[in-house]
XYZ file of C-alpha atoms in Angstrom:
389
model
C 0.000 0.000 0.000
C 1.420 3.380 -1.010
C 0.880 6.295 1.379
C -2.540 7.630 -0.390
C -4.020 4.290 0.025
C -2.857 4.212 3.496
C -4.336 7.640 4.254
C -7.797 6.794 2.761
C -8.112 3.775 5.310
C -6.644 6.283 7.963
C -9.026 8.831 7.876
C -12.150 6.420 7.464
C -11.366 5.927 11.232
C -13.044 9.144 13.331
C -10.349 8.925 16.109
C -11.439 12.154 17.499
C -10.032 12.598 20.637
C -13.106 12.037 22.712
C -13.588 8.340 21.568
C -11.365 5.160 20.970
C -8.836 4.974 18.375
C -8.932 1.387 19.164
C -9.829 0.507 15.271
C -7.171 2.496 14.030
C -4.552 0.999 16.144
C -5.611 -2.790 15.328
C -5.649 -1.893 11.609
C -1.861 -0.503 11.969
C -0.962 -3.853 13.974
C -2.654 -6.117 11.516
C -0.868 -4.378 8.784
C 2.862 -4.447 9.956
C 2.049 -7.789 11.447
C 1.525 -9.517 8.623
C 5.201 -8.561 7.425
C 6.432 -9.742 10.422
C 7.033 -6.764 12.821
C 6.246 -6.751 16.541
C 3.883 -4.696 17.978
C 3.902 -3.584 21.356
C 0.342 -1.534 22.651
C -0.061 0.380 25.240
C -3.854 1.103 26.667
C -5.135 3.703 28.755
C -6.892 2.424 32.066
C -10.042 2.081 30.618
C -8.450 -0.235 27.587
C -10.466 1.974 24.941
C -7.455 3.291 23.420
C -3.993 2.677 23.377
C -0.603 3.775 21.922
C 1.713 1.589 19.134
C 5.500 1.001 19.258
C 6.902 -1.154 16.755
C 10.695 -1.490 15.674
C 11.151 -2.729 12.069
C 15.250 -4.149 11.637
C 17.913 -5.105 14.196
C 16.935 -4.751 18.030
C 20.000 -4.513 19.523
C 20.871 -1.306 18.911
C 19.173 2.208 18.804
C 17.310 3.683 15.939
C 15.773 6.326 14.205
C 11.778 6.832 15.649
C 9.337 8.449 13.756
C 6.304 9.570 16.165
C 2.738 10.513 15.042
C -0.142 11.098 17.154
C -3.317 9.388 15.986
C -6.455 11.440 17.247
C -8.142 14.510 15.378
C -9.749 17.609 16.349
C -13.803 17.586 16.618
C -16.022 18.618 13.618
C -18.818 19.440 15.448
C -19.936 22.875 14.191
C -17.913 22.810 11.312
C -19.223 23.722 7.685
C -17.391 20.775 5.875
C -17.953 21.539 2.050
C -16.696 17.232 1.953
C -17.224 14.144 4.048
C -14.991 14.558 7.440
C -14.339 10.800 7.775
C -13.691 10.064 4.126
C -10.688 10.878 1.634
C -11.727 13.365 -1.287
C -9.391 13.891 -3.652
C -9.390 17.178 -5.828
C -7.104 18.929 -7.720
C -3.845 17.683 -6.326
C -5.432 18.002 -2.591
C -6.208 15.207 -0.278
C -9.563 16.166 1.946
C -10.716 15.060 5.333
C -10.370 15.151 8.768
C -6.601 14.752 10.159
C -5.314 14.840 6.542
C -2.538 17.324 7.700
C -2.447 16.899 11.813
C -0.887 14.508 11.088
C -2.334 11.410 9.401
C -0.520 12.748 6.385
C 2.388 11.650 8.384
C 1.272 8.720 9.502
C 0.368 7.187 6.350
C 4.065 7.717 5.041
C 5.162 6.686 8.278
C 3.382 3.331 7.885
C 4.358 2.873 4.125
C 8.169 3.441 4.639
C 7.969 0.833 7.652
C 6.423 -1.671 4.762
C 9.008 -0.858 2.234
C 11.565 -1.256 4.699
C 10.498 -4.830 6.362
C 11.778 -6.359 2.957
C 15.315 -3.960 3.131
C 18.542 -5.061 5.144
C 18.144 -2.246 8.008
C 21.476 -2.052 9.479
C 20.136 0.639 11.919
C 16.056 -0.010 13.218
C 13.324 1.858 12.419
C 11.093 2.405 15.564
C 7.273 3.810 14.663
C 5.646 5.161 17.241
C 1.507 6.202 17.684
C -0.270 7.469 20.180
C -3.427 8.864 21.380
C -4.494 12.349 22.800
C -2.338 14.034 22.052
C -5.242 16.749 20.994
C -5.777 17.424 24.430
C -2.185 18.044 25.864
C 0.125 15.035 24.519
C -1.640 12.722 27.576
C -1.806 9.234 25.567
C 1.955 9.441 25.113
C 3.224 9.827 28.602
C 2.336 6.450 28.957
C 4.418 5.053 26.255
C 7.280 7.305 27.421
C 6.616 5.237 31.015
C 7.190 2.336 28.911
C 10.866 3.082 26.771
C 12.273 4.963 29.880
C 12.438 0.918 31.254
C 13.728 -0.011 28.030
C 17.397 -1.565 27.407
C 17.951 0.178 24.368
C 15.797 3.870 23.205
C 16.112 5.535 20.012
C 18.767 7.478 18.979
C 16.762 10.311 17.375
C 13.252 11.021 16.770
C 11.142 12.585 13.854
C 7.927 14.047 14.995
C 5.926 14.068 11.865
C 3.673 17.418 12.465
C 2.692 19.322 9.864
C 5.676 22.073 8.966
C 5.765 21.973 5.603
C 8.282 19.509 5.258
C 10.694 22.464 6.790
C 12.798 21.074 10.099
C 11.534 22.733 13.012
C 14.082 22.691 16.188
C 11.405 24.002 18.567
C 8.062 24.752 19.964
C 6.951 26.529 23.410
C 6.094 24.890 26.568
C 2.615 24.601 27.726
C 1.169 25.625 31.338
C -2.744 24.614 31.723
C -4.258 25.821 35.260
C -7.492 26.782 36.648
C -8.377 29.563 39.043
C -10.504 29.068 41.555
C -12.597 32.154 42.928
C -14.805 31.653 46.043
C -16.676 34.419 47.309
C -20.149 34.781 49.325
C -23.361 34.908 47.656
C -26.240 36.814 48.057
C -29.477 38.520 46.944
C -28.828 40.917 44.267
C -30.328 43.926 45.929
C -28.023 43.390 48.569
C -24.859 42.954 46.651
C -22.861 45.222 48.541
C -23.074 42.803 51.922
C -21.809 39.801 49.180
C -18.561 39.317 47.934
C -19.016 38.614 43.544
C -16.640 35.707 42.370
C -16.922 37.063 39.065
C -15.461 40.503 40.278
C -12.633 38.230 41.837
C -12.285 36.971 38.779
C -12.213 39.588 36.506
C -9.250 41.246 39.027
C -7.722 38.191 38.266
C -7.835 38.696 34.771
C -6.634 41.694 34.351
C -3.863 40.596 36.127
C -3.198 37.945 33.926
C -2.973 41.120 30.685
C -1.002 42.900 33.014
C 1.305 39.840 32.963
C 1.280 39.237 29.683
C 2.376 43.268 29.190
C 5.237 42.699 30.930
C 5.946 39.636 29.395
C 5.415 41.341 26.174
C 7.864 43.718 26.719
C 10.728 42.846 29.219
C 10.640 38.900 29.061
C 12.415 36.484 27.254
C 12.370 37.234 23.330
C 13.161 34.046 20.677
C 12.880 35.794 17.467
C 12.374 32.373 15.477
C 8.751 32.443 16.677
C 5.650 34.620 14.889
C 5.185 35.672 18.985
C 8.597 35.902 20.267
C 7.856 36.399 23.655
C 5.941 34.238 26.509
C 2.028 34.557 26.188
C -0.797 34.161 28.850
C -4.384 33.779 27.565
C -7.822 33.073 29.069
C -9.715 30.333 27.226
C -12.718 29.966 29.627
C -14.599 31.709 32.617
C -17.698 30.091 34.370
C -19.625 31.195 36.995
C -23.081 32.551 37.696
C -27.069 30.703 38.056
C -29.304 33.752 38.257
C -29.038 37.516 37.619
C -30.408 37.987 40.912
C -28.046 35.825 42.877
C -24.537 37.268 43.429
C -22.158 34.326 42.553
C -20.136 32.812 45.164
C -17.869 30.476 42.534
C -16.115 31.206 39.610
C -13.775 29.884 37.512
C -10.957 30.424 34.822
C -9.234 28.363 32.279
C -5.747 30.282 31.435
C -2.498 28.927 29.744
C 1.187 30.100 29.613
C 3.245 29.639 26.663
C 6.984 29.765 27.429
C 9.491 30.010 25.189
C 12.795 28.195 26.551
C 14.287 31.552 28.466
C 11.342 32.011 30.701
C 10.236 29.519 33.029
C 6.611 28.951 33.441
C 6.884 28.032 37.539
C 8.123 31.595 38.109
C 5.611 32.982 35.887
C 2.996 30.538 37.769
C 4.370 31.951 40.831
C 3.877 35.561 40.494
C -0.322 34.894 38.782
C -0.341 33.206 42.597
C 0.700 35.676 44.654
C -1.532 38.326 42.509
C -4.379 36.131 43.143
C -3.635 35.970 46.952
C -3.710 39.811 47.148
C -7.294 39.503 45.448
C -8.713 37.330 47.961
C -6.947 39.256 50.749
C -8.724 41.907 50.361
C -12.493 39.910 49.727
C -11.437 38.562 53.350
C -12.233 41.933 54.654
C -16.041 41.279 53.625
C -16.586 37.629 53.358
C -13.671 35.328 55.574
C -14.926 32.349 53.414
C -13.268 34.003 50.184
C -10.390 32.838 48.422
C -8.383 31.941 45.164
C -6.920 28.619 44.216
C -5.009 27.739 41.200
C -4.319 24.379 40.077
C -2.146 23.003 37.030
C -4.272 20.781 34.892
C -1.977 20.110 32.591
C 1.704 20.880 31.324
C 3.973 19.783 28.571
C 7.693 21.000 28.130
C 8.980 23.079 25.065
C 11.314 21.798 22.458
C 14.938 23.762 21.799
C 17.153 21.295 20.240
C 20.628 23.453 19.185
C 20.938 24.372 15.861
C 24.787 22.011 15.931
C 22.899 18.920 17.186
C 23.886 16.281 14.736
C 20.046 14.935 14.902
C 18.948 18.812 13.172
C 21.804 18.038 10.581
C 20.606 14.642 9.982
C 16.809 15.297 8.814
C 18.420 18.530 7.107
C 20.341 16.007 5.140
C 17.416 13.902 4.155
C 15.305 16.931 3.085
C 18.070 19.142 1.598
C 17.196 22.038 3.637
C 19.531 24.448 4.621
C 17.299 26.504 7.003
C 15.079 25.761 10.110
C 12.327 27.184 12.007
C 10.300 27.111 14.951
C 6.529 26.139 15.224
C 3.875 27.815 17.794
C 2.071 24.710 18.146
C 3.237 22.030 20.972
C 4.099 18.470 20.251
C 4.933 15.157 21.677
C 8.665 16.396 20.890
C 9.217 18.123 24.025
C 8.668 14.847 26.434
C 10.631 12.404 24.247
C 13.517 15.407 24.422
C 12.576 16.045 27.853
C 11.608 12.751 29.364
C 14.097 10.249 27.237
C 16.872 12.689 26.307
C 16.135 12.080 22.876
C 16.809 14.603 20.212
C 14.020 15.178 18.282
C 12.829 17.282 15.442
C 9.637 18.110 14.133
C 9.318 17.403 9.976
C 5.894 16.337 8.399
C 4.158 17.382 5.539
C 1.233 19.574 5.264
C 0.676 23.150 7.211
C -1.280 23.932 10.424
C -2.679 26.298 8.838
C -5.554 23.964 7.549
C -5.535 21.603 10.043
C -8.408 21.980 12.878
C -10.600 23.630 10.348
C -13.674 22.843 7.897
C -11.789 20.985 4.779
C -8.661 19.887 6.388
C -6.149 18.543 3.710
C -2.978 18.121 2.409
C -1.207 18.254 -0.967
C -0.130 14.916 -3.014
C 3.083 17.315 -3.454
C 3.809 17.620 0.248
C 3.147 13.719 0.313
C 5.070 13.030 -2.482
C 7.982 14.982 -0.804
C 7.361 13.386 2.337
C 7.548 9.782 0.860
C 11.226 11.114 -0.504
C 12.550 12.319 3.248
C 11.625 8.871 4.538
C 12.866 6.922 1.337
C 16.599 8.762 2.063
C 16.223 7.990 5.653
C 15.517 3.750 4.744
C 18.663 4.274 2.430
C 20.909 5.464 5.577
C 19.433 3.123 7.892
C 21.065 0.126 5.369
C 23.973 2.088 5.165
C 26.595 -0.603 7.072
C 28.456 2.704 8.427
C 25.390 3.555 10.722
C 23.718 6.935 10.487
C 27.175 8.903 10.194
C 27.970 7.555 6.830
C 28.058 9.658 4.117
């Protein structure tokens, strides 16, 4: 199966994040096991979905691992002009759900690993999948649980997200919290004798732009990004049952987005001790009041140095001479992180259409794709290893 066909069967499976990707993941194993790889899954609690390593070639040595995360963004509420779930092919674009985050990838991925069960690998090729990764890389940390314990990890890794087939060396970090606002309720009329959450919150909040201003203008700068500097944003704020009830809860959904010169804990640190002064002084009405803010979810940023022989290596399969950064976050910051693996981002397609009515990707960024990974089997049968020119 060539990487189109692979991609149609792909995206006939609606993996979005909120359900199994179960299907997907047995279709994968089915496929590679018939050529006679291993595969190695690795479910969630629940067993409904589960992440895929596989090593195609010698295991007794490290590898090159090309990682791919397997669910898709929702399409509820979407105006889809095509079938989400199917593959529509139209003037040298590939439609559907996923097409370029990142079963584009994926499908590449999957047909290189066929091509190369029937090649003399001196060096393995590892293929790794996982699950929600949508929702802040959580189905991978799992599988990361899994090759810290291993006798032998790979040697580099290829996260296959869309960039255009560019190499990307980095990506910000990812803080997730929630703020917590507890005040006193109370009849409306009487709203002076109350303390509002939502007031609490919205002091919190514009201490949150406040941050960001400073951020903006005396933090950290990385010029390689669109935003070069840190960034806080509010996603969400709840609170409230009746007009005529002053609120006694509310809460806020906020991220920070570090680059690798700022560190999110102090930045965590200082939205704490803003929020403390808040509820100090709703103490003075209501003792009951306070603020609370709890991490829900973090991932670390990718930075891999310009003269790390793993950015020269996928340079050399692409022919680029040029990198960039990416503002979206990736699996590549744990396996860097978490495994010490070097690891850079290269997959065909853009983000730009991805999480958007009629997703796709181009049969030229395929095509180009299918090239990188053809000049990556090549080195892996090189007998000199990966450093042989």
């Amino acid at each position: 199966m060539d990487s189109v066909e692979i991609l149609e069967r792909l995206i006939e499976f609606p993996t979005v994040s909120q359900v199994s990707n179960l299907a997907l993941i047995d279709f994968v194993a089915e496929l590679l096991r018939d050529r006679g790889v291993a595969c190695e899954l690795v479910h969630d609690k629940d067993k409904q979905k589960a992440n895929l390593f596989a090593t195609i070639g010698p295991t007794d040595r490290p590898g090159v691992m090309l990682s791919g995360h397997t669910d898709v963004v929702p399409v509820d509420g979407q105006n889809w002009t095509v079938p989400p779930f199917a593959l529509t092919e139209d003037e040298g674009r590939l439609y559907g759900r996923g097409t370029a985050d990142m079963k584009g990838f994926i499908a590449c991925a999957l047909s290189a690993a066929l091509r190369a069960t029937s090649m003399d690998l001196r060096t393995p090729l590892h293929l790794a999948l996982s699950y929600d990764e949508e929702i802040g890389c959580m189905g991978v940390r799992s599988l990361i649980d899994v090759l810290e314990m291993a006798r032998i990890r790979p040697h580099l890794c290829i996260v296959g997200e869309p960039t255009g087939m560019a190499v990307a060396t980095g990506h910000k970090g990812k803080m997730a919290a929630r703020c917590t606002c507890t005040g006193r309720e109370g009849h409306s009329a009487l709203a002076p004798l109350a303390v509002n959450a939502i007031h609490m919150g919205v002091d919190f909040v514009g201490e949150l732009r406040a941050e960001q201003d400073r951020l903006a203008h005396h933090g950290a700068r990385d010029d390689d990004y669109d935003i070069p500097y840190t960034t806080v944003h509010v996603g969400k704020m709840n609170a409230g049952v009746a007009l005529n009830i002053v609120p006694n809860l509310c809460t806020l959904d906020f991220e920070i987005r570090n680059v690798a010169a700022d560190d999110p804990e102090m930045i965590l640190n200082r939205l704490r001790a803003a929020a403390g002064k808040i509820a100090k002084n709703a103490r003075e009405n209501a003792p009951e009041a306070a603020m609370e803010i709890d991490v829900t979810n973090a991932y670390p940023g990718l930075d891999v140095p310009l003269t790390s022989s793993a950015v020269a290596f996928v340079k050399s399969l692409t022919g680029a001479n040029s990198t960039i950064k990416v503002a979206f976050g990736t699996e590549g910051g744990l396996f860097n992180q978490r495994l010490s693996i070097p690891t850079v981002i290269c997959g065909p397609g853009f983000m730009a259409q991805g999480h958007k009515p009629d997703e796709f990707v181009s049969l030229e960024q395929l095509r180009r794709c299918d090239q990188m990974l053809d000049a990556l089997l090549a080195r892996l049968c090189d007998p000199r290893g990966l450093a042989g020119e």
